[in-house]
Short mmCIF file of C-alpha atoms in Angstrom, two decimals:
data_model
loop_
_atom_site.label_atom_id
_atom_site.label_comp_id
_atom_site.label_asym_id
_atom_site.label_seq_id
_atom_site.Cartn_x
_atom_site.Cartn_y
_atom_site.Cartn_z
CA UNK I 51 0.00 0.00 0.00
CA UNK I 52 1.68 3.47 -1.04
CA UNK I 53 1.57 6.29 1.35
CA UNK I 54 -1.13 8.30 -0.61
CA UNK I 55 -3.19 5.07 -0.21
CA UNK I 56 -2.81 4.93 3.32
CA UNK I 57 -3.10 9.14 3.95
CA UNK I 58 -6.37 8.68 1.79
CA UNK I 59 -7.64 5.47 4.10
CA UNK I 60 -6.72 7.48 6.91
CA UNK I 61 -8.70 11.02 5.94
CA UNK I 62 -11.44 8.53 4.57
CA UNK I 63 -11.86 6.89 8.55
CA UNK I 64 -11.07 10.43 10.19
CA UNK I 65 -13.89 12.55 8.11
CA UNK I 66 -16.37 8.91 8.79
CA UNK I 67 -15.97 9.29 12.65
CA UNK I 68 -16.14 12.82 12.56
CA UNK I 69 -19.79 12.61 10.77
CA UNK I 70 -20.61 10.40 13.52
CA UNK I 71 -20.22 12.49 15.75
CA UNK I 72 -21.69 15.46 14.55
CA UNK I 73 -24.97 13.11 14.28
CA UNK I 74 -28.13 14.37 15.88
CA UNK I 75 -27.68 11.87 19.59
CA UNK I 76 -32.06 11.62 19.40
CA UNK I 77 -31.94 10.30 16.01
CA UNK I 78 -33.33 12.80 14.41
CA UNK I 79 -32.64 12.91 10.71
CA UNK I 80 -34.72 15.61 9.57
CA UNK I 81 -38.01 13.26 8.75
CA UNK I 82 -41.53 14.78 9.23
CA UNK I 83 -45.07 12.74 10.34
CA UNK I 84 -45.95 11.75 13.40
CA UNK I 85 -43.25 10.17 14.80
CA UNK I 86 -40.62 12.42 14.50
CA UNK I 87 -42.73 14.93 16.40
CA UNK I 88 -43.90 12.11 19.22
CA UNK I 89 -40.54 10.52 19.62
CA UNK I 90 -38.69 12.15 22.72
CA UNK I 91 -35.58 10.94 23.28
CA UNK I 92 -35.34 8.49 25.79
CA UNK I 93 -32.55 8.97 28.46
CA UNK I 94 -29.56 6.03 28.08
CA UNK I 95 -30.53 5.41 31.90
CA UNK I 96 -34.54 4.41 30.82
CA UNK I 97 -34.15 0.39 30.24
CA UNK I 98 -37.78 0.58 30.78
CA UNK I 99 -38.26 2.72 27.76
CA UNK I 100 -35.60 0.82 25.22
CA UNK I 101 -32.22 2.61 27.03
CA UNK I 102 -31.49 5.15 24.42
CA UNK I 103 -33.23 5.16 21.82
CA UNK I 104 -36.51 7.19 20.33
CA UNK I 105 -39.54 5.95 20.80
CA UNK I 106 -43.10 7.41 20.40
CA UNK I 107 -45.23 8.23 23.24
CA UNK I 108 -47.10 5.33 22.79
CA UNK I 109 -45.30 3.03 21.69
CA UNK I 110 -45.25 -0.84 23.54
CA UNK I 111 -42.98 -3.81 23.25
CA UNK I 112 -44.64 -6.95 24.24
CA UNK I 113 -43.96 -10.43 25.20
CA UNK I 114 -45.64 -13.38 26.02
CA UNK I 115 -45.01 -16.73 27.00
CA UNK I 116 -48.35 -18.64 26.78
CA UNK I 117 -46.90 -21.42 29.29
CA UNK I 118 -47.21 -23.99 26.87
CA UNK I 119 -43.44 -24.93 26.30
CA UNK I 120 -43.92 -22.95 23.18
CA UNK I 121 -40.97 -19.92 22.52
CA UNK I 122 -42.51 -16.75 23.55
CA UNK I 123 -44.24 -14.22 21.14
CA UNK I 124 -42.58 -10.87 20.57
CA UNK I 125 -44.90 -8.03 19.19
CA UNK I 126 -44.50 -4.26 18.67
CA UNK I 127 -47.31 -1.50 19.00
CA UNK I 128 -47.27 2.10 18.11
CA UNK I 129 -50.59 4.50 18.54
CA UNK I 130 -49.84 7.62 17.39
CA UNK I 131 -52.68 8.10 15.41
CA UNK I 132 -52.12 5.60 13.36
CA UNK I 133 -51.28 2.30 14.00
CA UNK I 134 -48.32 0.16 13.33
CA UNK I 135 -46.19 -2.88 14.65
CA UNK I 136 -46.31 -6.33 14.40
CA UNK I 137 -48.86 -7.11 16.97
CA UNK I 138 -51.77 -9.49 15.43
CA UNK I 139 -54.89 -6.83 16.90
CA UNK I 140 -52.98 -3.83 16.31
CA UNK I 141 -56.12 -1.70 15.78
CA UNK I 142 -58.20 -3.54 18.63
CA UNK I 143 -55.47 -3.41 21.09
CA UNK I 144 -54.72 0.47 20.18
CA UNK I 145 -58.38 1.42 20.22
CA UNK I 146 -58.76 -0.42 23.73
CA UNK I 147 -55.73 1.01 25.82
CA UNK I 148 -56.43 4.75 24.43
CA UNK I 149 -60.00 4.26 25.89
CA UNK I 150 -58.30 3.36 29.51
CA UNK I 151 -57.47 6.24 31.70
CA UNK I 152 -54.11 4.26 33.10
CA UNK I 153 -54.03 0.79 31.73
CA UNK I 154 -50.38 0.20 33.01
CA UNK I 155 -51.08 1.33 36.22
CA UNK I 156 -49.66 -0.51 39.37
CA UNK I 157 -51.85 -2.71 41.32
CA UNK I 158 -52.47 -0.99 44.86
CA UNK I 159 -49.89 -2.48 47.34
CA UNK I 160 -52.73 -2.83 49.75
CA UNK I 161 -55.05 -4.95 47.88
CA UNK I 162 -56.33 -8.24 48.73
CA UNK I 163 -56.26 -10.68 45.91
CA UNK I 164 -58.38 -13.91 45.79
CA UNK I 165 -56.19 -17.16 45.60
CA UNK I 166 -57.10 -18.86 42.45
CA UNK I 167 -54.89 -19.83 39.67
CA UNK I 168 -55.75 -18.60 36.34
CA UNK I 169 -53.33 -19.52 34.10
CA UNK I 170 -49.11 -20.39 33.35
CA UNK I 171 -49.58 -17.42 30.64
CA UNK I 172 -46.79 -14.37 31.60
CA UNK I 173 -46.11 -11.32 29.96
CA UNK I 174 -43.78 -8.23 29.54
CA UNK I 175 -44.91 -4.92 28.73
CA UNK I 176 -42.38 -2.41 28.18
CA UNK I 177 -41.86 0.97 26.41
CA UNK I 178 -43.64 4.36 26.61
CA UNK I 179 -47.42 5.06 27.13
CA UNK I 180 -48.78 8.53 27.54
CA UNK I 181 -45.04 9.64 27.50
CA UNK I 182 -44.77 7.66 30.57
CA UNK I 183 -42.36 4.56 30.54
CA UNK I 184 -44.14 1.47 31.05
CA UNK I 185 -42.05 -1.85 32.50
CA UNK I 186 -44.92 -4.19 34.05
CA UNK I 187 -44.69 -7.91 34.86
CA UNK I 188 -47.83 -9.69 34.10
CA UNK I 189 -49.16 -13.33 35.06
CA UNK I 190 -52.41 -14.51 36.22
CA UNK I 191 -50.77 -16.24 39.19
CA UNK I 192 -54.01 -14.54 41.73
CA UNK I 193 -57.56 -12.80 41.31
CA UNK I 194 -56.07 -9.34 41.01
CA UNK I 195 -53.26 -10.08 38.17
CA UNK I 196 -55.86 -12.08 36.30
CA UNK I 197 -57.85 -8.84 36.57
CA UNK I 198 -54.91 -6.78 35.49
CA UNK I 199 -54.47 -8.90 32.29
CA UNK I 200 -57.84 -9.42 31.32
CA UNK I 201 -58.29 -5.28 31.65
CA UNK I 202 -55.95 -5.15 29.15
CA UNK I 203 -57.98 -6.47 26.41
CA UNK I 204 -56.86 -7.71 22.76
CA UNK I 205 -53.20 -6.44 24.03
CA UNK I 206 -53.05 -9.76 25.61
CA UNK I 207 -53.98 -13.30 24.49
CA UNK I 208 -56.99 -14.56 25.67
CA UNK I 209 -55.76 -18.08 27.55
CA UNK I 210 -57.01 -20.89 26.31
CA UNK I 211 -57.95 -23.90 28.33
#
């Protein structure tokens, strides 16, 4: 390799790393619509909310594991007036949680739950709702998480069985 190869290489990588970091750090790349004016930054510190990078203010990653021995499901969910993702109700499930007042809401630490057993289904919410982040744990292990799930409508599987 001749030195004017390698001086070229070497401007090539320099000017390369220098565009990166002259990059907008939310991600912003000059696109208009609704995301790019719904999609705060999330902070590197918000696992909750996908730890750095933009999301929507209503926009869900979900996961459930049916309890079948089958490989857990993995769906995404945006409603930001429209509706996008990979979720199978999209429109049902969007239509349902921006009818609830605070469907991620904790359960009360207070409350008494009945001891029944509804179910091996689990699932993970995460992402951003209402601008909030959301990170809730879901089962229907007792009367008050089976509660919790079913309030959540099409977001969730119905269980079967």
């Amino acid at each position: 390799m001749t030195d004017t190869m390698r001086r070229s290489l070497v401007l090539a990588l320099a000017s390369m790393a220098l565009l990166g970091a002259c990059a907008s750090p939310s991600g912003d790349d000059g696109a208009t619509g609704p995301t790019a004016s719904s999609a705060p930054t999330v902070g590197a510190g918000d696992a909750a909310a996908g730890g750095g990078i933009s999301q929507a203010d209503y926009d869900l990653q979900v996961t459930v594991d049916r309890g079948d021995g089958t490989p857990p499901e993995e769906w995404t969910l945006t409603c930001v007036g429209f509706v996008e993702g990979s979720h199978p109700e999209a429109e049902a499930a969007c239509t349902h949680l921006t009818s609830l007042e605070d469907p991620f809401a904790p359960l009360p630490e207070d409350v008494f739950c009945t001891q029944q057993f509804g179910g091996p289904q689990t699932a993970h919410v995460i992402g951003r709702w209402g601008g909030e982040p959301v990170d809730v744990q879901l089962s229907r292990t007792n009367g008050c998480l089976i509660s919790q799930w079913d309030s959540l409508g099409p977001l969730l599987p119905v269980p079967v069985g």
